[in-house]
Amino acid sequence: MRVTGTGHASMRIDTAAGSILCDPWVNPAYFASWFPFPDNSLLDWASLGQVDYLYVSHLHRDHFDAKHLRDHVSKDATVLLPEFPTSEMEDELRALGFAKFLKAPNEQVVELPGGLKIMIQALTSPTDGPIGDSSLWVEYEGVRLLNQNDARPTDLTVFAELGHVHAHLLQFSGAIWYPMVYELPQAAKTAFGKQKRDRQFDRTWRYIDDLKADHVFPIAGPPCFLDDALWQFNDIHGDEGNIFPDQSVFLSEYAKVGGTNGIVLLPGSVAEVTTEGATTTHPVPVEEFFANKVAHLEEMRERKRGVIEAEKASWRHPEIDVLAGMKSRIEPLLDESIYLAKGVGGPVRFDLVGYDGDSVESIVVDFPGKEVRPYADEKVRYRFRTERALVEHLLHIDEVDWVNSLFLSCRFSAARIGQYNEFVYAFFKCLSTERLQYAEGWYDEHERAVDAEDITLGDWVVQRRCPHLKADLSRFGIVDGDQLTCQLHGWRFDLPSGRCLTSVGHKVRAHRVDAETPAPAGEALS
Ligand code: FES
């Protein structure tokens, strides 16, 4: 089996029974904030795009690059489609010209002509990608590969059960706006960033240990930030709180925990994977490439300046009345929302900075009051500050997912009082009736589910499944004194009270081993 690195989470898998192109991403994503690193725009996409199969793991724009898919991927390719709850991915691909689809039943091995086998695991909680993320398992003539990309399954048992895996490709770096955009003192940001960076690595080691593949390929990040306004997010400034470590940092951190089987794929690297081993060739030596990382980024920044400027010029739509636009898009959804609105629990304020860089229009999305209105000098728990032009553009293109556009752009700052609230982001990625209904139904089902099994961790008996997204705490839970951390997403819980310290709601059931009666179980939404 041949695996060609094509940048970020993208790869082309070649076997004698067919080729699969995964997640090709070349054009900047999220308001021209993210670019693939290392640069992959100079690869021979005309031939890379001539494939038998296309697999897009999810709709995040650093995986689903509509322009590139339209222009550079053969429409004869059969799309291997994850079993997602909504038809959005299929609809978007059909609109781009794809017509052949193989809907892979979730977690079932499908045998394709010629003996190529695939299995796709779809993750479908409202916090997995834009309503869905997935991983692809491939087997050909006894060689097995898992392209986990940035999916976060609770464990990898379903793949491990299919036999020993030879190549495991997974995310290790950051892909979010936290903590950089928060209006916090620099020292606090650095401390939070460092914690997050450590947690990302820790989670990666656990997945690697779960699967025990012969070879581990760090993929799906980091992106690079080429706009001058975002340049500081590149991990080239010696900031230990930077959440975007690159593949060479992965190799050195992996070595510290005893990892010796890491293989970095640069765009254009080719790994031949067999049951016996792997041989890899690179377009340039890997160490040399990373030693010249700053020069690579600076050269790319100059080359892409025109692309960024052209994108920026398309954002302003002065004819749009933002308050009226937000009202008509959001208020009907507030009316329909029960769980998400209750989970947010208060007003969310948007401070929109005008073209002059000075004037600010403040708009409140009032979840309890179910309306969008001008800010009325009230206290708010959550506040976002961004350019008005970005929201004008979201309204202009009728964007239903403000996470997969505005928030991932990192072109905003945020402040909050109290804990992180996942419902805020869940709501703003569900600005369509279809998505909102799905998310509401999901929470309804999961909040009602009784999770009865307990495990012992140190001096504590706790429920086995994490109150967040049901990770197995016997694998991901760490107890330190009276605090439990679930390493899957890093959420922390105060065990004596059961309170979640990371997000609103989500109480954990726990009691001391020697306690006579368990503490009462909490409601997930309180
Ligand atoms: S499953 Fe997300 S923190 Fe536990």
PDB file of C-alpha atoms and ligand atoms in Angstrom, residues 127 152 154 422 465-473 476 485-493 502, ligand 1:
ATOM      1  CA  THR A 127     -19.693  18.668  19.016  1.00  0.00           C
ATOM      2  CA  ARG A 152     -11.941  11.689  18.428  1.00  0.00           C
ATOM      3  CA  THR A 154     -13.996   7.303  22.568  1.00  0.00           C
ATOM      4  CA  GLU A 422     -20.199  24.182  24.775  1.00  0.00           C
ATOM      5  CA  ARG A 465     -18.494   7.137  30.853  1.00  0.00           C
ATOM      6  CA  CYS A 466     -17.457  10.788  30.768  1.00  0.00           C
ATOM      7  CA  PRO A 467     -20.459  13.112  31.138  1.00  0.00           C
ATOM      8  CA  HIS A 468     -19.190  15.090  28.163  1.00  0.00           C
ATOM      9  CA  LEU A 469     -19.108  12.701  25.195  1.00  0.00           C
ATOM     10  CA  LYS A 470     -19.007   9.316  26.921  1.00  0.00           C
ATOM     11  CA  ALA A 471     -15.274   8.617  26.760  1.00  0.00           C
ATOM     12  CA  ASP A 472     -14.321   5.546  28.735  1.00  0.00           C
ATOM     13  CA  LEU A 473     -12.848   7.035  31.910  1.00  0.00           C
ATOM     14  CA  PHE A 476      -9.043   8.592  29.606  1.00  0.00           C
ATOM     15  CA  THR A 485      -9.624  15.056  34.260  1.00  0.00           C
ATOM     16  CA  CYS A 486     -10.893  13.322  31.140  1.00  0.00           C
ATOM     17  CA  GLN A 487      -7.987  13.509  28.716  1.00  0.00           C
ATOM     18  CA  LEU A 488     -10.133  13.132  25.620  1.00  0.00           C
ATOM     19  CA  HIS A 489     -11.035  16.815  25.595  1.00  0.00           C
ATOM     20  CA  GLY A 490      -9.429  17.829  28.868  1.00  0.00           C
ATOM     21  CA  TRP A 491     -12.604  18.463  30.852  1.00  0.00           C
ATOM     22  CA  ARG A 492     -12.149  18.581  34.644  1.00  0.00           C
ATOM     23  CA  PHE A 493     -14.560  17.633  37.389  1.00  0.00           C
ATOM     24  CA  THR A 502     -14.767  23.116  32.449  1.00  0.00           C
TER      25      THR A 502
HETATM   26  S1  FES B   1     -15.435  12.918  26.434  1.00  0.00           S
HETATM   27 FE1  FES B   1     -14.857  14.985  26.202  1.00  0.00          FE
HETATM   28  S2  FES B   1     -13.853  15.428  28.054  1.00  0.00           S
HETATM   29 FE2  FES B   1     -14.511  13.413  28.294  1.00  0.00          FE
END
